[in-house]
mmCIF file of C-alpha atoms in Angstrom:
data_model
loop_
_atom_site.group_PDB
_atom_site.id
_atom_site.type_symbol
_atom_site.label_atom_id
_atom_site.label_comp_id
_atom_site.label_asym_id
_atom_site.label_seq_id
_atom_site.Cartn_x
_atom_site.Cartn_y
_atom_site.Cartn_z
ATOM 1 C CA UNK A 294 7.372 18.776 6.569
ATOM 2 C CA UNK A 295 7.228 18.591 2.713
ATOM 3 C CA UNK A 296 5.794 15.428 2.228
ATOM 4 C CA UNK A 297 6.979 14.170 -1.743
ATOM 5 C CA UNK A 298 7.741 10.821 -1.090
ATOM 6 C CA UNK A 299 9.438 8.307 -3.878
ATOM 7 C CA UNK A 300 10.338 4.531 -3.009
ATOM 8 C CA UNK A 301 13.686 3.320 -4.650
ATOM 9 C CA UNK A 302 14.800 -0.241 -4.825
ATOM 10 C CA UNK A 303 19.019 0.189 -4.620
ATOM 11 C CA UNK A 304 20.402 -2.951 -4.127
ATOM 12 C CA UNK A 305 22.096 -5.525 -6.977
ATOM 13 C CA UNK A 306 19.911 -7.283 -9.615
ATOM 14 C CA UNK A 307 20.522 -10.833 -8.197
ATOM 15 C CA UNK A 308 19.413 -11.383 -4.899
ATOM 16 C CA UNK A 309 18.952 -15.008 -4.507
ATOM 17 C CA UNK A 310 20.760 -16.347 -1.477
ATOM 18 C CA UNK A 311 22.802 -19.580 -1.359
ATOM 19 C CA UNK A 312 20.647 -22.821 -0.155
ATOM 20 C CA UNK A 313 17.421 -20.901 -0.064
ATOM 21 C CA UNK A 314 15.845 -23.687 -2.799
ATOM 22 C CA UNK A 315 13.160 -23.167 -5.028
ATOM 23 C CA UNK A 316 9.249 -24.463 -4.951
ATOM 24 C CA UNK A 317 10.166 -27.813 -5.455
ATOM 25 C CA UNK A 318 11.834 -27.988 -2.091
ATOM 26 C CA UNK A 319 10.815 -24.718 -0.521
ATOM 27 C CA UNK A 320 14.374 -24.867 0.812
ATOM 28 C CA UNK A 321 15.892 -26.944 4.237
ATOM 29 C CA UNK A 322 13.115 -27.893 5.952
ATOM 30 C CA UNK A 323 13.635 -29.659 9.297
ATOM 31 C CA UNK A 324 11.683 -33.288 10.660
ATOM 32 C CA UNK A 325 8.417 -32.493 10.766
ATOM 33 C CA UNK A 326 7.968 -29.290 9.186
ATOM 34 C CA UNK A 327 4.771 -27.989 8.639
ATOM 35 C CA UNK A 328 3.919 -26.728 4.456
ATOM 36 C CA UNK A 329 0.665 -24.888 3.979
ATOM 37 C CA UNK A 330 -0.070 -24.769 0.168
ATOM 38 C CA UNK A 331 -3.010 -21.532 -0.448
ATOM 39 C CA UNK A 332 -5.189 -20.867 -3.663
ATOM 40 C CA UNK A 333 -4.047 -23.777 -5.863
ATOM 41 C CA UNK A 334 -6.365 -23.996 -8.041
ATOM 42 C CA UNK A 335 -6.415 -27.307 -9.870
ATOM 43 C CA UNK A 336 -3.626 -28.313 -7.058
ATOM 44 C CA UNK A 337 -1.323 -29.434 -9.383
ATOM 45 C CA UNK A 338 1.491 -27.076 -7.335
ATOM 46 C CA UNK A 339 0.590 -29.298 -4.946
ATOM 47 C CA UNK A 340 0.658 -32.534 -6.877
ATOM 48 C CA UNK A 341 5.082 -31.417 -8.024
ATOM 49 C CA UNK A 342 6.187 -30.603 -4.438
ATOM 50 C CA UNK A 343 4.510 -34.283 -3.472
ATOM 51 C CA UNK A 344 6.043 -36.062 -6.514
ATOM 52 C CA UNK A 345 9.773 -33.960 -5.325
ATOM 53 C CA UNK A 346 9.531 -34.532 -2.231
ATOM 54 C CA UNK A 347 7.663 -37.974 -2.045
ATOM 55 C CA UNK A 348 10.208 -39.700 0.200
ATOM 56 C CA UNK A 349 9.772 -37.236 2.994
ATOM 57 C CA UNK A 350 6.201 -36.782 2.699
ATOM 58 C CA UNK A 351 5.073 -40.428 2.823
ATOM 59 C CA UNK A 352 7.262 -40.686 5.456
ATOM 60 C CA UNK A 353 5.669 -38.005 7.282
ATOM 61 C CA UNK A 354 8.733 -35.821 7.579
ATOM 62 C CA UNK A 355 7.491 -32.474 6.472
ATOM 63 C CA UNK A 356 3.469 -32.373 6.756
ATOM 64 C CA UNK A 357 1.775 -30.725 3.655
ATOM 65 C CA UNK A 358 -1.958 -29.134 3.645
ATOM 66 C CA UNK A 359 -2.895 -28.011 0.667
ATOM 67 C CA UNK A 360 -6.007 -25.853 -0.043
ATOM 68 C CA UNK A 361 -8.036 -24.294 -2.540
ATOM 69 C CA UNK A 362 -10.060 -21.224 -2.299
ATOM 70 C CA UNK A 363 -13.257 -23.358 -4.129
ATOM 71 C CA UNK A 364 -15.154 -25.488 -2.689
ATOM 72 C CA UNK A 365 -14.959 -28.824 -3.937
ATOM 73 C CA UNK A 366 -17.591 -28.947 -6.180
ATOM 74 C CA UNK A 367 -16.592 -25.825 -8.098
ATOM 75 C CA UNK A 368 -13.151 -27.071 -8.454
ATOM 76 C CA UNK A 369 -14.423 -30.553 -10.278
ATOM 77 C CA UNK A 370 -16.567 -28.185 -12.367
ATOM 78 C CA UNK A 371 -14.048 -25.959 -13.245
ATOM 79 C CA UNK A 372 -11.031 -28.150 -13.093
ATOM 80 C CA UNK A 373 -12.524 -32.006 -13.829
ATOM 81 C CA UNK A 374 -8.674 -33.511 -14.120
ATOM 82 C CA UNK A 375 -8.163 -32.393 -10.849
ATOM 83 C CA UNK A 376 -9.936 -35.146 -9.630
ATOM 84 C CA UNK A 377 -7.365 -37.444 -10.262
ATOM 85 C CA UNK A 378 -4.620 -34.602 -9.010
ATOM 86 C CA UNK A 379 -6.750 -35.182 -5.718
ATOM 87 C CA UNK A 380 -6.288 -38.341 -5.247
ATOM 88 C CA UNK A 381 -2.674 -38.528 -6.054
ATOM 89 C CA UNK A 382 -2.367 -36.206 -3.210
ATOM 90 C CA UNK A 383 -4.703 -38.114 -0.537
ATOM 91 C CA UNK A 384 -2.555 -41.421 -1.593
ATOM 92 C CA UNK A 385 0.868 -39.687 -0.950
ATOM 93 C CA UNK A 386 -0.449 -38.463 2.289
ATOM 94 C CA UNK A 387 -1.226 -34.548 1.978
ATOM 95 C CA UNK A 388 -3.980 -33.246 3.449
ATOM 96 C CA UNK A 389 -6.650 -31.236 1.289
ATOM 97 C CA UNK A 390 -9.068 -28.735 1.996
ATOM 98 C CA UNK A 391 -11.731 -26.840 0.209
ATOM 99 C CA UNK A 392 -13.232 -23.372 0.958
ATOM 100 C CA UNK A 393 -9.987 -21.887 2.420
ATOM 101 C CA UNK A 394 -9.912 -17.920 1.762
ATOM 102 C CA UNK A 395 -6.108 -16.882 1.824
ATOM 103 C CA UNK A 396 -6.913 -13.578 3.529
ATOM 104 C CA UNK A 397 -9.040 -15.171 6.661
ATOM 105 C CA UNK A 398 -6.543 -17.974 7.323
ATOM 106 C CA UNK A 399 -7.179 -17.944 11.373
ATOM 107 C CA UNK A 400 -10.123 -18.624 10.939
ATOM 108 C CA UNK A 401 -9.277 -21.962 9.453
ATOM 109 C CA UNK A 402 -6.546 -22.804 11.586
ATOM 110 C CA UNK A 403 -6.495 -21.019 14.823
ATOM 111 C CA UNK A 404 -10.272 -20.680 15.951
ATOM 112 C CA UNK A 405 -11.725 -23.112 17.822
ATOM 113 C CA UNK A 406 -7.832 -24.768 18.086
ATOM 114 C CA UNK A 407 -6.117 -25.110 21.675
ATOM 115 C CA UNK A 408 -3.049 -25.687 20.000
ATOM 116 C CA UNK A 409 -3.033 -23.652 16.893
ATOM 117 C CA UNK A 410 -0.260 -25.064 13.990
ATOM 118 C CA UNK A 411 2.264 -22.610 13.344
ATOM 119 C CA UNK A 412 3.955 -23.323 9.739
ATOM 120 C CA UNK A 413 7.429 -23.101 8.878
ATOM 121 C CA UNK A 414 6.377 -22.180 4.988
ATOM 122 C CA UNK A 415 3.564 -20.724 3.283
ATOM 123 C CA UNK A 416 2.899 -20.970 -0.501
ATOM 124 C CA UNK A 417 1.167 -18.540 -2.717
ATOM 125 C CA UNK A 418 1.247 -18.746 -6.222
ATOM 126 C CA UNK A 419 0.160 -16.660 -8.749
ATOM 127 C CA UNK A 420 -2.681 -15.015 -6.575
ATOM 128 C CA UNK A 421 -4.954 -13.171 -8.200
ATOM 129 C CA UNK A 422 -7.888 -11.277 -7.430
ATOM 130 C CA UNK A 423 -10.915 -12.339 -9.509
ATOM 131 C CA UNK A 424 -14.196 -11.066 -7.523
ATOM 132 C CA UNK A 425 -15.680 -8.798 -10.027
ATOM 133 C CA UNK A 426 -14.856 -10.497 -13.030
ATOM 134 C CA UNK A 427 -16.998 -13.018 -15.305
ATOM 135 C CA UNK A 428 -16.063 -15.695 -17.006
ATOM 136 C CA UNK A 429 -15.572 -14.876 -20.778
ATOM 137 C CA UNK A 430 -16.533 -10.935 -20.294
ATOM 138 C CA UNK A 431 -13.256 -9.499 -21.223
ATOM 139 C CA UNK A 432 -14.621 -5.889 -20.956
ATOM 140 C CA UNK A 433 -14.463 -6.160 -17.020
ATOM 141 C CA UNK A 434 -10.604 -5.752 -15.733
ATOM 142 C CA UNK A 435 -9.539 -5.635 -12.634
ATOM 143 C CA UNK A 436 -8.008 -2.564 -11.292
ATOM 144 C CA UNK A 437 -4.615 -3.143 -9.586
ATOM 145 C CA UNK A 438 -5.738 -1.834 -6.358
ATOM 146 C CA UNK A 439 -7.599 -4.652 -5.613
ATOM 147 C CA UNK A 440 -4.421 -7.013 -6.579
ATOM 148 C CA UNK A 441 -2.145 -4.996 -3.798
ATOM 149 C CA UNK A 442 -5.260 -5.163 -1.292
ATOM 150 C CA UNK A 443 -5.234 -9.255 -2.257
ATOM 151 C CA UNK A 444 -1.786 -9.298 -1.282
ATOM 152 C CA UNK A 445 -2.067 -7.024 2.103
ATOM 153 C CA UNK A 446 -4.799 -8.705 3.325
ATOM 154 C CA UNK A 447 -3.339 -12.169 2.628
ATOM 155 C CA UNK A 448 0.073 -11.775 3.885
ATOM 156 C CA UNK A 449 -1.623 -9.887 7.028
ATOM 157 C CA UNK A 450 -3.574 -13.309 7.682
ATOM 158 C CA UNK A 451 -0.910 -15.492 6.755
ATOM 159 C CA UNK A 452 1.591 -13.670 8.710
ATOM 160 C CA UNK A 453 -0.235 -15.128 12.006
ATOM 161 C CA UNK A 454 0.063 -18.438 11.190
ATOM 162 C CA UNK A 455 4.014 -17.849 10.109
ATOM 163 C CA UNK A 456 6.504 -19.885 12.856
ATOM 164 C CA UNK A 457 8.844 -17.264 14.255
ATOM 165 C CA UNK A 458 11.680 -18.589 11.763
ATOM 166 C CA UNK A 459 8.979 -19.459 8.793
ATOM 167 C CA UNK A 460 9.023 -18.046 5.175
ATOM 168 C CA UNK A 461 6.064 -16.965 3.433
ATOM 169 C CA UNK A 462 7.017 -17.944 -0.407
ATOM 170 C CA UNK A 463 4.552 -15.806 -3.328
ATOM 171 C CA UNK A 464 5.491 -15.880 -6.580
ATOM 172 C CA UNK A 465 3.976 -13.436 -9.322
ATOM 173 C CA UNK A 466 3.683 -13.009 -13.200
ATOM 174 C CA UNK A 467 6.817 -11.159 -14.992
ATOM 175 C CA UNK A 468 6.509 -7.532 -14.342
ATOM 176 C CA UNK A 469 4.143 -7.947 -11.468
ATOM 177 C CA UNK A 470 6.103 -7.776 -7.965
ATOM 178 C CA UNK A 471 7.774 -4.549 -9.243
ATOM 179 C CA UNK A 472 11.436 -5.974 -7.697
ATOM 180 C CA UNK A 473 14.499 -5.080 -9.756
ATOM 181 C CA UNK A 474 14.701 -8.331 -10.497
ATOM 182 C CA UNK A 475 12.202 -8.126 -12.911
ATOM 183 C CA UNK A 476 13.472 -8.797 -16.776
ATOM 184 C CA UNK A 477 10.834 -6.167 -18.232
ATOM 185 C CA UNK A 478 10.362 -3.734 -15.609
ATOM 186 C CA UNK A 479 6.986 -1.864 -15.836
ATOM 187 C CA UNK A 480 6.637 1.864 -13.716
ATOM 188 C CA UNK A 481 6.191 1.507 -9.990
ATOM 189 C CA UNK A 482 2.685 2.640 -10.512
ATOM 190 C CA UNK A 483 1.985 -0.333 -12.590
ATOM 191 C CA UNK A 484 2.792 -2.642 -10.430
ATOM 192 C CA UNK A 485 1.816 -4.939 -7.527
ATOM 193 C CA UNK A 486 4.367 -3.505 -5.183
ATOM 194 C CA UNK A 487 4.901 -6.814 -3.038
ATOM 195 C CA UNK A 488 7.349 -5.542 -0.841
ATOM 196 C CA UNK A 489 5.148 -2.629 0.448
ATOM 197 C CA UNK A 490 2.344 -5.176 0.491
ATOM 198 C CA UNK A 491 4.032 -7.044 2.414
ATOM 199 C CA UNK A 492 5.911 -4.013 4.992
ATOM 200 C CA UNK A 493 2.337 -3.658 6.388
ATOM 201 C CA UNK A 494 2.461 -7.163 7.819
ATOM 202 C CA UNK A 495 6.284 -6.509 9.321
ATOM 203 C CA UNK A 496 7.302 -8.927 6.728
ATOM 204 C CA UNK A 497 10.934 -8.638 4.763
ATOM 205 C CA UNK A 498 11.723 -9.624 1.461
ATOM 206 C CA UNK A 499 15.066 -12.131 2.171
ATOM 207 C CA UNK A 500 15.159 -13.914 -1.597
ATOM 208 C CA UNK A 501 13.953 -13.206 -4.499
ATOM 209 C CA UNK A 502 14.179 -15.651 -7.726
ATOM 210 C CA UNK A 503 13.037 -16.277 -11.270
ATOM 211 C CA UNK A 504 10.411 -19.950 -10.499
ATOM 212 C CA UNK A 505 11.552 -22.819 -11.962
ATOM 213 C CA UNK A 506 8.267 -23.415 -14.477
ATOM 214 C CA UNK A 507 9.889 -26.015 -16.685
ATOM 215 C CA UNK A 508 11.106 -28.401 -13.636
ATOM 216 C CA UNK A 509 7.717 -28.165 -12.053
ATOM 217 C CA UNK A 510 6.007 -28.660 -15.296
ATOM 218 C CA UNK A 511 8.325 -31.876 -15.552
ATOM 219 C CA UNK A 512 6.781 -32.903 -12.067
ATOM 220 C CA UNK A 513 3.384 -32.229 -13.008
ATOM 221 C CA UNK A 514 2.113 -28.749 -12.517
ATOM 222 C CA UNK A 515 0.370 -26.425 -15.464
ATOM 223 C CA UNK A 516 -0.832 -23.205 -14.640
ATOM 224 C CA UNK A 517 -5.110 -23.136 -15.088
ATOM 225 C CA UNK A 518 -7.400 -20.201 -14.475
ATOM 226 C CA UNK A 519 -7.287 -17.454 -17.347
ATOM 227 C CA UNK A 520 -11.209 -16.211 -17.210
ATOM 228 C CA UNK A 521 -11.672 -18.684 -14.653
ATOM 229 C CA UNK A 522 -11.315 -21.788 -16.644
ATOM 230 C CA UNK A 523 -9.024 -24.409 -16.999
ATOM 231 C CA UNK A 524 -7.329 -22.473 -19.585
ATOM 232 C CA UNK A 525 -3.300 -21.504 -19.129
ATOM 233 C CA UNK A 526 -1.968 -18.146 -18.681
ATOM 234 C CA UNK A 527 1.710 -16.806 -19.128
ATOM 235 C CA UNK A 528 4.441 -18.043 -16.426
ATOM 236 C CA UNK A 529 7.566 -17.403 -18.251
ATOM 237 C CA UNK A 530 9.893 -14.658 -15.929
ATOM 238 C CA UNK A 531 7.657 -15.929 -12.984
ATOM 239 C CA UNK A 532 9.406 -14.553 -9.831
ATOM 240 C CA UNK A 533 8.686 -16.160 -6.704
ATOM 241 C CA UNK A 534 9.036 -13.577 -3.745
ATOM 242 C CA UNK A 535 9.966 -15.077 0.273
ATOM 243 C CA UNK A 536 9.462 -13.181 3.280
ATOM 244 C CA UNK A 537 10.241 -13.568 6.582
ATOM 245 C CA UNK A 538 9.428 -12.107 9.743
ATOM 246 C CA UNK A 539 11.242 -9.015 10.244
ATOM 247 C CA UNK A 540 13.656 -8.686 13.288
ATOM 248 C CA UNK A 541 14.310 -12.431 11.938
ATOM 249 C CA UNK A 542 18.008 -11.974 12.077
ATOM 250 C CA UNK A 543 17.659 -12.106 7.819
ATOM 251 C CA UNK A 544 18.691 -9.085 5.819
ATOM 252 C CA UNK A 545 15.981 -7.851 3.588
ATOM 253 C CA UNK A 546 16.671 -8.320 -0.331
ATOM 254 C CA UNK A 547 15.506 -4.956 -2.209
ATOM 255 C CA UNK A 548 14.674 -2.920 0.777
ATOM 256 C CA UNK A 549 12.356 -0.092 0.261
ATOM 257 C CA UNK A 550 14.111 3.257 0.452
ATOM 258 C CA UNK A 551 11.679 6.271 1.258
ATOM 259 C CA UNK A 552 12.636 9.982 0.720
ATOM 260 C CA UNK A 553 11.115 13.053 3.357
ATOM 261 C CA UNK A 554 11.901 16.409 3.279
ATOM 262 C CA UNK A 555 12.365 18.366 6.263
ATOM 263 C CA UNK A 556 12.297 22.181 6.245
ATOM 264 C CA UNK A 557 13.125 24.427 9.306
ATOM 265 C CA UNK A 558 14.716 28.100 10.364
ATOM 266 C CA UNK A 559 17.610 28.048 11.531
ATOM 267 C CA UNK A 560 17.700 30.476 14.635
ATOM 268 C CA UNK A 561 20.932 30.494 15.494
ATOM 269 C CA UNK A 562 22.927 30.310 12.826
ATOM 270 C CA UNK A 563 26.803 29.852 15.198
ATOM 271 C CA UNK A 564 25.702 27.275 17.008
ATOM 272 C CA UNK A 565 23.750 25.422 14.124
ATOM 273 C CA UNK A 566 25.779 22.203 12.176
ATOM 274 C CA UNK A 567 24.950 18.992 10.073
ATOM 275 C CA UNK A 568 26.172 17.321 12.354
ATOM 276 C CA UNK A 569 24.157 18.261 15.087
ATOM 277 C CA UNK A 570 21.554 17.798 12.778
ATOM 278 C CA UNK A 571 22.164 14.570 11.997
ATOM 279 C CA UNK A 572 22.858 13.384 15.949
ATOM 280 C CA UNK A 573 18.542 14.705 15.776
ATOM 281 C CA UNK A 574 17.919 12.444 13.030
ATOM 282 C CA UNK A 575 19.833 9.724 14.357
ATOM 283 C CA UNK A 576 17.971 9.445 17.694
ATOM 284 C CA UNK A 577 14.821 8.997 15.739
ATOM 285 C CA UNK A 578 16.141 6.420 13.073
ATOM 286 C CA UNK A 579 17.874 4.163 14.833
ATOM 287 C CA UNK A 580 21.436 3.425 13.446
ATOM 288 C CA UNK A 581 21.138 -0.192 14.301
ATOM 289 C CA UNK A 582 18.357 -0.731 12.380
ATOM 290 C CA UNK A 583 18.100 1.719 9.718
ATOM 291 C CA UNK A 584 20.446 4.105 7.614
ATOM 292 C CA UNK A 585 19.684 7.699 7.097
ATOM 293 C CA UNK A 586 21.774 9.789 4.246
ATOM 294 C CA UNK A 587 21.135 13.696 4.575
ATOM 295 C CA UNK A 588 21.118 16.126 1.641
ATOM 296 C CA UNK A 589 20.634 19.663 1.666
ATOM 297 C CA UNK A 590 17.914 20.716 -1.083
ATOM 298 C CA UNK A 591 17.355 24.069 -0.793
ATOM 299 C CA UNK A 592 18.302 27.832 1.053
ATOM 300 C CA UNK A 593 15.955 30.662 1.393
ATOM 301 C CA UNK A 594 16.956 33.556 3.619
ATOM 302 C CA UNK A 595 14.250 35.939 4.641
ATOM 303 C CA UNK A 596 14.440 40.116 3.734
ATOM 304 C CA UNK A 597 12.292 41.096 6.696
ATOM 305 C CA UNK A 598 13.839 39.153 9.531
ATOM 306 C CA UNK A 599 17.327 37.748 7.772
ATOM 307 C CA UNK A 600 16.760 34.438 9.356
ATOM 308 C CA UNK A 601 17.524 31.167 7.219
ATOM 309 C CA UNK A 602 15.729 28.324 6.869
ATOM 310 C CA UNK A 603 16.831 24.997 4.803
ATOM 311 C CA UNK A 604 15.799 22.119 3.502
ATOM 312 C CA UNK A 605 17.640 18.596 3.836
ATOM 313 C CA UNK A 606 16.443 15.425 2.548
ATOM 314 C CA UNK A 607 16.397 12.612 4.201
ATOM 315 C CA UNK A 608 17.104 9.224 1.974
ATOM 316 C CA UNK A 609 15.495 6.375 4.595
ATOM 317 C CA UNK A 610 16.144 2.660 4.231
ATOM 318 C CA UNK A 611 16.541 -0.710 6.385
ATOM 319 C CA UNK A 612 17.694 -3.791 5.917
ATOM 320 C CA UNK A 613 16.513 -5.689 8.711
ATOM 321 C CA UNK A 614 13.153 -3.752 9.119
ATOM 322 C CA UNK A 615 9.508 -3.643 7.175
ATOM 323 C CA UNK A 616 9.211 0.161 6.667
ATOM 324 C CA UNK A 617 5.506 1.324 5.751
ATOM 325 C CA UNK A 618 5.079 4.529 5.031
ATOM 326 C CA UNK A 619 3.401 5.213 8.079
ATOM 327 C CA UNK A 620 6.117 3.650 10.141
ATOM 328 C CA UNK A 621 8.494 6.958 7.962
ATOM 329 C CA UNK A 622 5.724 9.059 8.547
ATOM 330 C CA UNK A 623 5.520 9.147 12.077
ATOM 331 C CA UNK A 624 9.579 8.767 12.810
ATOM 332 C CA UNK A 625 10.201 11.592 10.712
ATOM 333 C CA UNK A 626 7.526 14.152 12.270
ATOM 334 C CA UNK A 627 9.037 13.053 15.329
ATOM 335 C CA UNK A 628 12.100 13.903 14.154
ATOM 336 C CA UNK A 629 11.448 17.607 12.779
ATOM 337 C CA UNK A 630 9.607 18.230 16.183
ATOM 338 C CA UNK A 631 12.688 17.260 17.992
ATOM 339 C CA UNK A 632 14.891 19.734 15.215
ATOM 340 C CA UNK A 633 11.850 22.506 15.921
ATOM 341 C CA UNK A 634 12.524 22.642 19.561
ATOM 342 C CA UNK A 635 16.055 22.440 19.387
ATOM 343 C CA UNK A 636 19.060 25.108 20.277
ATOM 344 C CA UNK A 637 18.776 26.212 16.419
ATOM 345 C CA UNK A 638 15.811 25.278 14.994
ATOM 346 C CA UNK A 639 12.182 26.693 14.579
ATOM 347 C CA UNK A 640 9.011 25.488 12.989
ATOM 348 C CA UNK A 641 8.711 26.844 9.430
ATOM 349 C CA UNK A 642 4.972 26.797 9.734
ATOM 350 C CA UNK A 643 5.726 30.035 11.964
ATOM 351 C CA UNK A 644 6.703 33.241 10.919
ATOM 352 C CA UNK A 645 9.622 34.645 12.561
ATOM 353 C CA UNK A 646 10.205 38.139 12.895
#
């Protein structure tokens, strides 16, 4: 199996379904709804959904925890008008909580719980990963690696506290989801890749949309934490990013596409079709669930023995599934196994004579 692989986002630039809301309502949200806000750092996310949704909160109708990934002390230090932020929050009846690392959210909320809250939405924004930086040193810069491992690891943790018909809402700097919604697209290579990120944790993008910065500004949030101060960084083209659960019922909204070559001989050459070939592929892709296109590539045809072998690629994509590249890996060997041991087909790793 030729393994070049490329990942193609095909669908239209606006992918922003009717009624899914924005971060100052996070959507329809049902009586007694639970919102977990992660990694805000001064809180002041926290502080605009409160003021936008006061009504509902003080009235206990959706609950609201939000939490910060400092303790308490290093917020104040960092962030000293969050203080007041704080109590604006306690007084309008959110809960708050210091200490809370996004990626090991079980251990926060399900451990040592006999009734472990699910939550209908989770909130990320503008997650970054900061470990081996220092404040002011602007010589030390994160590679991205560590940003997509940020992002795996969180929505892996997250995705365990996610109700069976929650969203998981993360929104990221222009250029940094790598989404074709993006207004200055960067390479794929240079980019966070959010929907792969987030394939590992059978998550599915369903909505995708540019964040409303200048509403939530009006309700009180400002973006803090350039070099770890309370110093503001770039949020213009912001694009907030919601998953669900896949097998949710919810089409996915830029699904990934992934491209594997298959190679074989063809041994008997009569009998041999695409579309026996393609019944193969189809009982390894499911047709339900996923869509397979077929293209032949290439044609060699050997002197010695006059057999034939080909080459058809195999364009892979699903709307209603997370596929990792594992997930294409191992459905496609499958696949060329089934095509090897077939009526017409032999394994090009052997030599036929």
């Amino acid at each position: 199996m030729k393994a070049t692989v490329s990942s193609v986002h095909h669908l239209s630039h606006d992918c922003q379904q009717a009624g899914i809301g924005d971060l100052t309502s996070l959507g329809p949200l049902q009586r007694g709804a639970q919102v977990l806000v992660v990694g805000d750092g001064n809180f002041s996310y926290s502080r605009a959904l409160l003021r936008a949704q006061s009504t509902r909160a003080g009235a206990s109708e959706i609950i609201v925890t939000a939490t910060s990934l400092d303790t308490k002390h290093q917020l104040l230090e960092m962030y000293p008008n969050s203080r007041r932020i704080l109590a604006e929050l306690r007084d309008g009846g959110v809960q708050v909580r210091h200490g809370v690392d996004a990626t090991k959210l079980p251990s926060y909320f399900i451990q040592n719980s006999a009734d472990p809250v699910k939550f209908d939405r989770i909130v990320f924004n503008f997650p970054h990963y900061a470990g081996q930086g220092r404040v002011g040193d602007k010589t030390i810069r994160n590679k991205i690696h560590r940003h997509r491992q940020l992002l795996v690891d969180f929505f892996a943790s997250a995705s365990q506290l996610l109700a069976r018909d929650g969203q998981l809402w993360v929104t990221l700097c222009a250029g940094q989801g790598g989404t074709k919604l993006e207004r200055s697209p960067r390479a794929a290579g240079d980019t966070w890749r959010i929907v792969h990120c987030a394939a590992a944790a059978k998550l599915v993008l369903q909505d995708a949309h540019f964040c409303p910065v200048d509403v939530l500004t009006d309700l009180g949030y400002y973006s803090v934490g350039y070099q770890a101060r309370e110093k503001a960084f770039w949020t213009n083209d912001s694009i907030t990013h919601v998953f669900c659960h896949e097998g949710s019922g919810r089409k996915a909204c830029f699904p990934i596409e992934w491209t594997r070559d298959v190679s074989f001989w063809i041994t008997d050459e009569p009998t041999f079709s695409e579309a026996l070939l393609q019944d193969i592929v189809q009982d390894h892709f499911a047709p339900e669930t996923m869509t397979v296109a077929m293209s032949l590539q290439d044609e060699y045809r050997c002197k010695q023995s006059r057999q034939k072998a080909v080459t058809y690629r195999l364009a892979i994509s699903s709307s209603a599934l997370a596929l990792t590249r594992d997930h294409v890996n191992v459905l496609t060997e499958k696949a060329l196994t089934a095509i090897e041991s077939s009526c017409f087909g032999a394994s090009r790793r052997t030599t036929l004579l």
